[in-house]
DNA sequence: CTCTAAGCTTGAGCTACATCAAATCGCGGA
DNA sequence: TCCGCGATTTGATGTAGCTCAAGCTTAGAG
């Protein structure tokens, strides 16, 4: 039901067209697997359009969504020679890839990725604060603010994640996330039009909850 | 009592000598503040020697140690124009700084920092998994393994952090960290020679606990 | 329009960790 | 050597969020 037409989901063959160096852009449907944790790390990828989530699994199946990516964000990283995270699209998405060697040969690319890495590292630092020190309600408030670009203030925000995915991002259970949404609604901070459509009513109150995020 | 001679702690004047562009290396004593969250982000820094921790604070004083750095690691990052984290030395340390503009002018530097950013981003991804999905005992086991370079296997590991600092890194309280240490000892996985000296007895058992980290 | 299944909400009870409160340890200084 | 203070350990109790278990909502298929 969540799956759509699936032109190229990446879930059938695990390295779809990654070996052809000249195919720069790849198009994915929503809920497609782009790459798998543990696969050989051949290329570095960049989100051109759409939203992607990076996940890690524990042997017993516990999952953490470690990062949410939008246009410009970089993934496909590796501490050793295999990917450290899996990547799945949240929406339809366009993704570019670069050979790992290109980083040394192309200073412009390197400079661009460097800036992006800096931003992503800062975002991860914030996320560590969220995961380590914030209450469930604060986490959800923070999450909603983080998804709210200036343009969307006042209008309605579309979540392209299930409660389970949000929970795995925030280090909670889906029930706790659901209860937090209900509580934010009860307090008049947000309105829930549908389960996946939120309108932030009291931006100031949300910021206060989220620790002036 | 934790403080030593303090040649230049950085805690007296908040921008010690950061403005002189030609002073490349700075020497800090243990437990010195290198930079403050919220200060104007003038330079990018690199650990040459020693250990540094990056921390973030919530308005009400809750603290998270977001990253632990060793030689080669980079800090002093900013999403906007101010530092996103404070940085304190854990041990005596030597630190280099680079002008932010140097990243564009010096491709060699950019390439080196890029590699390091990749490693640090991967480490943050792991840390998100730890903070979001692991039990207290698993977190502490993971922490101890992470601090154990191959060279130290078998020999004794010196923690240069208090229980409170470890707790703030792992998203726990100092009491819970202390109990976890005791439990690891009880299970025969580690020996506690002193509060800050640990010997890992059962490396396999620790890895299993930490989720094959 | 109805049926179905995935996703969401809500309730009741449980548990891991936090909090509060004493001891106890161990190092630096007198 | 003894003292004092910060750090650590340990115990007793509280609670936020997890787990288990219903129902409810909604969108897509027939």
Coordinates of C-alpha atoms (C1' of nucleotides) in Angstrom, one line a residue:
Chain A
X1 CA 0.0 0.0 0.0
X2 CA 2.9 2.4 0.7
X3 CA 4.7 1.2 -2.4
X4 CA 4.0 2.8 -5.7
X5 CA 5.0 2.1 -9.3
X6 CA 8.7 1.4 -8.6
X7 CA 10.5 2.1 -11.7
X8 CA 13.8 1.4 -10.0
X9 CA 13.7 0.6 -6.4
X10 CA 17.1 -0.6 -5.9
X11 CA 15.7 -3.4 -3.7
X12 CA 15.8 -6.0 -6.5
X13 CA 19.4 -5.8 -7.6
X14 CA 21.5 -4.3 -4.9
X15 CA 23.8 -2.2 -7.1
X16 CA 21.4 -1.1 -9.8
X17 CA 23.5 0.9 -12.2
X18 CA 26.2 2.0 -9.8
X19 CA 29.0 0.5 -11.9
X20 CA 28.4 2.6 -15.0
X21 CA 30.5 5.7 -14.2
X22 CA 28.6 7.9 -16.7
X23 CA 25.1 7.5 -15.3
X24 CA 25.1 10.5 -13.0
X25 CA 21.5 10.8 -11.9
X26 CA 19.3 8.0 -10.6
X27 CA 15.7 8.3 -10.0
X28 CA 14.0 6.4 -7.2
X29 CA 10.4 6.0 -6.1
X30 CA 9.3 6.5 -2.5
X31 CA 10.3 3.7 -0.1
X32 CA 13.1 2.4 -2.2
X33 CA 16.3 1.0 -0.8
X34 CA 19.3 3.0 -2.3
X35 CA 22.0 1.1 -0.6
X36 CA 22.6 -1.4 2.2
X37 CA 24.7 -1.2 5.4
X38 CA 27.7 -3.5 4.9
X39 CA 27.8 -3.5 1.1
X40 CA 31.2 -2.5 -0.4
X41 CA 31.4 1.3 -0.4
X42 CA 32.1 2.1 -4.0
X43 CA 30.6 5.6 -4.5
X44 CA 29.6 8.7 -2.6
X45 CA 26.1 9.9 -3.2
X46 CA 24.3 13.2 -3.1
X47 CA 20.6 13.9 -2.8
X48 CA 19.5 16.1 -5.7
X49 CA 15.8 16.0 -5.0
X50 CA 13.5 14.3 -2.5
X51 CA 14.1 13.0 1.0
X52 CA 16.3 10.0 2.1
X53 CA 16.8 8.4 5.5
X54 CA 19.9 6.6 6.7
X55 CA 19.4 3.7 9.1
X56 CA 21.5 1.4 11.2
X57 CA 20.4 -2.0 12.6
X58 CA 21.5 -3.9 15.7
X59 CA 21.9 -7.7 15.3
X60 CA 18.6 -8.2 17.2
X61 CA 16.7 -6.0 14.8
X62 CA 16.5 -2.7 16.8
X63 CA 16.7 0.1 14.3
X64 CA 17.9 3.7 14.4
X65 CA 17.3 6.2 11.7
X66 CA 20.6 8.1 12.1
X67 CA 20.0 10.9 9.7
X68 CA 17.4 12.5 7.5
X69 CA 18.7 14.0 4.2
X70 CA 17.3 16.5 1.8
X71 CA 18.6 18.1 -1.4
X72 CA 22.4 18.7 -1.3
X73 CA 23.0 16.2 1.5
X74 CA 25.7 13.6 1.1
X75 CA 25.6 9.9 2.0
X76 CA 27.2 6.5 1.1
X77 CA 29.9 7.0 3.7
X78 CA 32.2 4.4 5.1
X79 CA 34.6 4.3 8.0
X80 CA 36.3 1.2 6.5
X81 CA 35.4 -0.1 3.0
X82 CA 31.7 -0.9 3.5
X83 CA 28.8 1.4 3.9
X84 CA 28.1 2.2 7.5
X85 CA 24.3 2.8 7.0
X86 CA 21.5 1.7 4.8
X87 CA 19.7 4.4 2.8
X88 CA 16.0 4.5 1.9
X89 CA 14.0 7.1 0.1
X90 CA 11.1 8.7 2.0
X91 CA 9.7 10.3 -1.1
X92 CA 10.4 10.0 -4.8
X93 CA 14.0 11.1 -5.2
X94 CA 16.8 11.9 -7.6
X95 CA 20.3 11.0 -6.5
X96 CA 23.8 11.6 -8.0
X97 CA 26.8 9.5 -7.3
X98 CA 30.5 10.3 -7.4
X99 CA 33.4 7.9 -7.6
X100 CA 35.3 8.0 -4.4
X101 CA 38.5 9.0 -6.2
X102 CA 36.9 12.0 -7.7
X103 CA 37.2 13.8 -4.3
X104 CA 40.9 14.1 -4.8
X105 CA 40.8 15.0 -8.4
X106 CA 38.0 17.6 -8.3
X107 CA 38.7 20.4 -5.8
X108 CA 35.4 22.1 -6.6
X109 CA 33.5 18.9 -5.7
X110 CA 35.6 18.5 -2.6
X111 CA 34.9 22.0 -1.5
X112 CA 31.2 21.6 -2.0
X113 CA 31.1 18.3 -0.1
X114 CA 33.2 19.7 2.7
X115 CA 30.6 22.5 3.3
X116 CA 27.9 19.9 3.3
X117 CA 29.7 17.6 5.6
X118 CA 30.1 20.4 8.0
X119 CA 26.4 21.1 8.0
X120 CA 25.6 17.5 8.4
X121 CA 28.0 17.0 11.3
X122 CA 26.5 20.0 13.1
X123 CA 23.0 18.5 12.5
X124 CA 24.3 15.2 14.0
X125 CA 25.6 17.1 17.0
X126 CA 22.2 18.5 17.6
X127 CA 20.7 15.1 17.1
X128 CA 23.0 13.7 19.8
X129 CA 21.6 16.3 22.2
X130 CA 18.1 15.3 21.3
X131 CA 18.7 11.6 21.7
X132 CA 20.8 11.9 24.8
X133 CA 19.1 14.5 26.9
X134 CA 15.6 15.4 25.7
X135 CA 12.2 14.1 26.8
X136 CA 9.8 12.5 24.4
X137 CA 7.7 15.6 24.0
X138 CA 10.7 17.8 23.5
X139 CA 12.1 15.3 20.8
X140 CA 8.9 15.4 18.8
X141 CA 8.7 19.2 19.1
X142 CA 12.3 19.5 17.9
X143 CA 11.6 17.1 15.1
X144 CA 8.6 19.1 13.8
X145 CA 10.5 22.4 13.9
X146 CA 13.5 20.8 12.1
X147 CA 11.1 19.8 9.3
X148 CA 9.7 23.3 9.1
X149 CA 11.5 25.5 6.6
X150 CA 10.8 29.2 6.9
X151 CA 8.5 28.8 3.8
X152 CA 6.2 26.3 5.6
X153 CA 5.7 28.4 8.7
X154 CA 1.9 28.9 8.9
X155 CA 1.1 26.5 6.2
X156 CA 0.7 22.7 6.7
X157 CA 3.6 20.4 6.9
X158 CA 3.5 17.0 5.3
X159 CA 5.3 14.2 7.1
X160 CA 6.6 11.6 4.8
X161 CA 7.4 9.2 7.6
X162 CA 5.3 6.7 9.6
X163 CA 5.1 6.9 13.4
X164 CA 7.5 3.9 13.5
X165 CA 10.1 5.8 11.3
X166 CA 9.8 8.9 13.4
X167 CA 10.2 6.8 16.5
X168 CA 13.3 5.1 15.1
X169 CA 14.7 8.6 14.3
X170 CA 14.0 10.0 17.8
X171 CA 14.9 6.9 19.8
X172 CA 11.4 6.3 21.0
X173 CA 8.6 3.8 20.3
X174 CA 5.8 4.5 17.9
X175 CA 3.2 4.6 20.8
X176 CA 5.2 7.3 22.6
X177 CA 5.5 9.3 19.4
X178 CA 1.8 9.0 18.9
X179 CA 1.1 10.1 22.5
X180 CA 3.5 13.1 22.1
X181 CA 1.6 14.2 19.0
X182 CA -1.7 14.0 20.9
X183 CA -0.2 15.9 23.8
X184 CA 1.1 18.7 21.5
X185 CA -2.4 18.9 20.0
X186 CA -4.0 18.9 23.5
X187 CA -1.8 21.8 24.4
X188 CA -2.8 23.7 21.3
X189 CA 0.8 23.8 19.9
X190 CA -0.1 22.0 16.7
X191 CA -3.1 20.8 14.8
X192 CA -3.2 17.3 13.3
X193 CA -5.2 17.5 10.0
X194 CA -4.4 13.9 9.2
X195 CA -1.9 11.6 10.8
X196 CA 0.7 12.8 8.3
X197 CA -0.3 16.5 8.1
X198 CA 0.6 18.8 10.8
X199 CA 0.1 22.5 11.3
X200 CA 2.2 24.3 13.8
X201 CA 0.0 26.8 15.7
X202 CA 2.3 28.1 18.4
X203 CA 5.7 28.4 16.9
X204 CA 7.1 30.1 20.0
X205 CA 5.8 27.5 22.3
X206 CA 7.3 24.8 20.2
X207 CA 10.7 26.5 20.2
X208 CA 10.5 26.8 24.0
X209 CA 9.8 23.1 24.3
X210 CA 12.5 22.1 21.8
X211 CA 15.1 24.1 23.8
X212 CA 15.2 27.1 21.5
X213 CA 16.2 24.9 18.6
Chain B
X1 CA 42.0 19.2 42.2
X2 CA 41.4 18.2 38.6
X3 CA 43.0 21.4 37.4
X4 CA 46.8 21.4 36.8
X5 CA 49.2 24.2 36.1
X6 CA 47.1 25.9 33.4
X7 CA 49.6 27.7 31.1
X8 CA 46.7 28.7 28.8
X9 CA 43.3 27.4 29.7
X10 CA 41.3 29.6 27.4
X11 CA 38.8 30.0 30.2
X12 CA 40.1 33.4 31.3
X13 CA 40.0 35.2 27.9
X14 CA 37.6 33.5 25.6
X15 CA 39.6 34.1 22.4
X16 CA 43.1 33.5 23.7
X17 CA 45.3 34.0 20.7
X18 CA 42.9 33.0 17.9
X19 CA 43.2 36.3 16.1
X20 CA 46.9 36.1 15.3
X21 CA 46.9 34.1 12.0
X22 CA 50.5 32.9 12.3
X23 CA 50.2 31.1 15.6
X24 CA 49.4 27.7 14.2
X25 CA 49.8 25.4 17.2
X26 CA 48.2 26.1 20.6
X27 CA 49.0 24.1 23.7
X28 CA 46.4 23.5 26.3
X29 CA 46.4 21.9 29.7
X30 CA 43.9 19.2 30.6
X31 CA 40.3 20.5 31.4
X32 CA 40.7 23.7 29.5
X33 CA 38.0 25.4 27.5
X34 CA 39.1 25.8 23.9
X35 CA 36.0 27.5 22.6
X36 CA 32.4 28.2 23.5
X37 CA 29.2 27.3 21.9
X38 CA 27.7 30.5 20.5
X39 CA 31.0 32.4 20.0
X40 CA 31.6 33.8 16.5
X41 CA 33.0 30.9 14.4
X42 CA 36.3 32.4 13.1
X43 CA 38.4 29.3 12.6
X44 CA 38.4 25.6 12.1
X45 CA 40.5 23.5 14.5
X46 CA 42.3 20.3 14.4
X47 CA 43.5 18.1 17.3
X48 CA 47.2 17.4 16.9
X49 CA 47.7 15.6 20.2
X50 CA 45.6 14.8 23.2
X51 CA 41.8 14.4 23.6
X52 CA 39.1 16.9 23.3
X53 CA 35.3 16.7 24.0
X54 CA 32.6 18.7 22.3
X55 CA 29.6 19.6 24.4
X56 CA 26.2 21.2 23.9
X57 CA 24.0 22.7 26.6
X58 CA 20.2 23.0 26.9
X59 CA 18.9 26.3 28.4
X60 CA 18.1 24.4 31.7
X61 CA 21.6 23.1 32.1
X62 CA 21.3 19.6 30.7
X63 CA 24.5 18.7 29.0
X64 CA 25.4 16.4 26.2
X65 CA 29.0 15.5 25.2
X66 CA 28.3 15.2 21.5
X67 CA 31.7 14.0 20.3
X68 CA 35.1 12.7 21.6
X69 CA 38.0 13.8 19.5
X70 CA 41.6 12.5 19.2
X71 CA 44.6 13.4 17.0
X72 CA 43.5 14.4 13.5
X73 CA 39.9 15.1 14.4
X74 CA 38.4 18.4 13.4
X75 CA 36.2 20.8 15.3
X76 CA 35.1 24.4 15.6
X77 CA 32.2 23.8 13.2
X78 CA 29.2 26.0 12.7
X79 CA 25.9 25.7 10.9
X80 CA 25.5 29.4 10.8
X81 CA 28.2 31.9 11.9
X82 CA 28.7 30.8 15.5
X83 CA 30.2 27.7 17.0
X84 CA 27.6 24.9 17.5
X85 CA 29.5 23.3 20.4
X86 CA 31.9 24.1 23.2
X87 CA 35.2 22.3 23.2
X88 CA 37.1 21.3 26.3
X89 CA 40.4 19.3 26.6
X90 CA 40.2 16.0 28.4
X91 CA 44.0 15.7 28.6
X92 CA 46.9 18.1 27.8
X93 CA 46.5 18.8 24.1
X94 CA 48.0 20.5 21.1
X95 CA 45.6 22.1 18.6
X96 CA 46.1 23.7 15.2
X97 CA 43.7 26.2 13.7
X98 CA 42.9 27.1 10.1
X99 CA 41.2 30.2 8.7
X100 CA 37.8 29.2 7.3
X101 CA 38.8 30.7 4.0
X102 CA 41.8 28.4 3.7
X103 CA 39.5 25.5 2.9
X104 CA 38.8 27.0 -0.5
X105 CA 42.4 28.0 -1.2
X106 CA 44.2 24.9 -0.1
X107 CA 42.9 21.7 -1.8
X108 CA 45.3 19.5 0.1
X109 CA 43.9 20.7 3.4
X110 CA 40.4 20.4 2.1
X111 CA 41.0 16.8 1.0
X112 CA 42.4 15.9 4.4
X113 CA 39.6 17.5 6.3
X114 CA 37.1 15.8 4.0
X115 CA 38.4 12.4 4.9
X116 CA 38.3 13.2 8.5
X117 CA 34.8 14.6 8.3
X118 CA 33.7 11.4 6.7
X119 CA 35.1 9.4 9.6
X120 CA 33.6 11.7 12.2
X121 CA 30.2 11.6 10.5
X122 CA 30.3 7.8 10.5
X123 CA 31.3 7.9 14.2
X124 CA 28.3 10.2 14.9
X125 CA 26.0 7.7 13.1
X126 CA 27.2 5.0 15.4
X127 CA 26.7 7.2 18.3
X128 CA 23.1 7.9 17.3
X129 CA 22.5 4.2 17.4
X130 CA 24.0 4.0 20.8
X131 CA 22.0 6.9 22.2
X132 CA 18.8 6.0 20.5
X133 CA 18.6 2.2 20.9
X134 CA 21.1 0.7 23.4
X135 CA 20.6 -0.1 27.1
X136 CA 22.9 1.4 29.7
X137 CA 25.1 -1.7 29.9
X138 CA 25.4 -1.9 26.2
X139 CA 26.3 1.8 26.0
X140 CA 29.1 1.5 28.5
X141 CA 30.5 -1.6 26.9
X142 CA 30.4 0.2 23.5
X143 CA 32.1 3.2 25.0
X144 CA 35.0 1.1 26.5
X145 CA 35.5 -0.7 23.2
X146 CA 35.6 2.5 21.3
X147 CA 38.3 3.8 23.6
X148 CA 40.4 0.7 23.1
X149 CA 42.7 0.9 20.1
X150 CA 44.3 -2.4 19.0
X151 CA 47.5 -1.5 20.8
X152 CA 45.7 -1.3 24.2
X153 CA 44.0 -4.7 23.9
X154 CA 45.2 -6.7 26.9
X155 CA 46.8 -3.8 28.6
X156 CA 45.1 -1.3 30.9
X157 CA 43.0 1.5 29.5
X158 CA 43.1 5.0 31.2
X159 CA 39.8 6.9 31.2
X160 CA 40.5 10.6 31.2
X161 CA 36.8 11.3 31.9
X162 CA 34.8 11.4 35.1
X163 CA 31.6 9.4 35.5
X164 CA 29.6 12.5 34.9
X165 CA 31.4 13.2 31.6
X166 CA 30.9 9.6 30.5
X167 CA 27.3 9.8 31.5
X168 CA 26.9 13.1 29.5
X169 CA 28.4 11.3 26.5
X170 CA 26.2 8.3 26.8
X171 CA 23.0 10.0 27.6
X172 CA 22.8 8.5 31.1
X173 CA 23.3 9.6 34.7
X174 CA 26.6 9.2 36.6
X175 CA 25.0 6.7 38.9
X176 CA 23.8 4.5 36.1
X177 CA 27.3 4.6 34.5
X178 CA 28.8 3.6 37.8
X179 CA 26.3 0.7 38.2
X180 CA 27.1 -0.4 34.7
X181 CA 30.8 -0.5 35.4
X182 CA 30.1 -2.5 38.5
X183 CA 27.9 -4.9 36.6
X184 CA 30.6 -5.4 33.9
X185 CA 33.0 -6.2 36.6
X186 CA 30.6 -8.6 38.3
X187 CA 30.2 -10.4 35.0
X188 CA 34.0 -10.7 34.7
X189 CA 34.1 -8.7 31.4
X190 CA 36.4 -6.0 32.8
X191 CA 38.5 -5.3 35.9
X192 CA 38.5 -1.9 37.6
X193 CA 42.0 -1.2 38.9
X194 CA 41.0 2.3 39.9
X195 CA 37.9 4.3 39.0
X196 CA 39.7 5.6 35.9
X197 CA 41.7 2.5 35.0
X198 CA 39.9 -0.4 33.2
X199 CA 41.2 -3.6 31.9
X200 CA 39.0 -5.5 29.4
X201 CA 39.1 -9.2 30.3
X202 CA 36.6 -10.6 27.9
X203 CA 36.8 -8.8 24.6
X204 CA 34.4 -11.1 22.8
X205 CA 31.8 -10.8 25.5
X206 CA 32.1 -7.0 25.4
X207 CA 31.7 -7.0 21.6
X208 CA 28.6 -9.1 21.9
X209 CA 27.2 -6.7 24.4
X210 CA 28.0 -3.7 22.3
X211 CA 26.3 -5.2 19.3
X212 CA 29.4 -6.3 17.5
X213 CA 30.7 -2.8 17.4
Chain C
dC1 C1' -20.1 1.3 -1.6
dT2 C1' -18.0 -2.1 1.1
dC3 C1' -14.1 -4.7 2.5
dT4 C1' -9.5 -5.0 4.0
dA5 C1' -5.2 -4.1 5.8
dA6 C1' -1.8 -1.0 7.2
dG7 C1' -1.2 2.5 10.2
dC8 C1' -2.6 5.2 14.2
dT9 C1' -4.5 6.0 18.9
dT10 C1' -5.4 5.0 23.5
dG11 C1' -5.4 2.3 27.8
dA12 C1' -3.2 -0.6 31.6
dG13 C1' 0.6 -2.3 33.7
dC14 C1' 5.7 -3.0 33.9
dT15 C1' 10.6 -1.9 34.0
dA16 C1' 14.9 0.4 33.2
dC17 C1' 16.8 4.2 34.4
dA18 C1' 16.5 8.7 37.1
dT19 C1' 16.4 10.8 41.5
dC20 C1' 17.5 11.3 46.1
dA21 C1' 20.4 10.0 49.9
dA22 C1' 24.1 7.9 52.4
dA23 C1' 28.4 5.8 52.9
dT24 C1' 33.1 5.0 51.1
dC25 C1' 37.3 5.8 48.5
dG26 C1' 41.5 8.2 47.4
dC27 C1' 44.5 11.8 46.5
dG28 C1' 46.7 16.4 47.6
dG29 C1' 47.9 19.5 51.2
dA30 C1' 48.9 20.6 56.0
Chain D
dT1 C1' 50.6 10.9 59.1
dC2 C1' 46.1 12.8 59.1
dC3 C1' 42.4 15.7 57.1
dG4 C1' 39.1 17.2 53.8
dC5 C1' 36.9 17.3 49.6
dG6 C1' 35.7 15.7 45.2
dA7 C1' 34.6 11.5 43.0
dT8 C1' 32.6 7.1 43.2
dT9 C1' 29.7 3.5 44.8
dT10 C1' 25.6 1.6 46.5
dG11 C1' 20.8 1.6 48.2
dA12 C1' 15.8 3.0 48.2
dT13 C1' 12.3 4.9 45.8
dG14 C1' 9.9 7.4 41.8
dT15 C1' 8.6 7.8 37.0
dA16 C1' 9.0 8.4 31.9
dG17 C1' 8.6 5.7 28.4
dC18 C1' 8.2 0.6 27.0
dT19 C1' 5.2 -3.4 26.3
dC20 C1' 1.1 -5.6 25.5
dA21 C1' -3.5 -5.2 24.0
dA22 C1' -7.6 -3.4 22.1
dG23 C1' -10.2 -0.4 19.1
dC24 C1' -10.2 3.2 15.5
dT25 C1' -9.2 5.5 11.0
dT26 C1' -8.2 5.7 6.3
dA27 C1' -7.1 4.7 1.7
dG28 C1' -7.0 1.7 -1.9
dA29 C1' -9.1 -2.6 -4.3
dG30 C1' -12.9 -4.9 -5.9

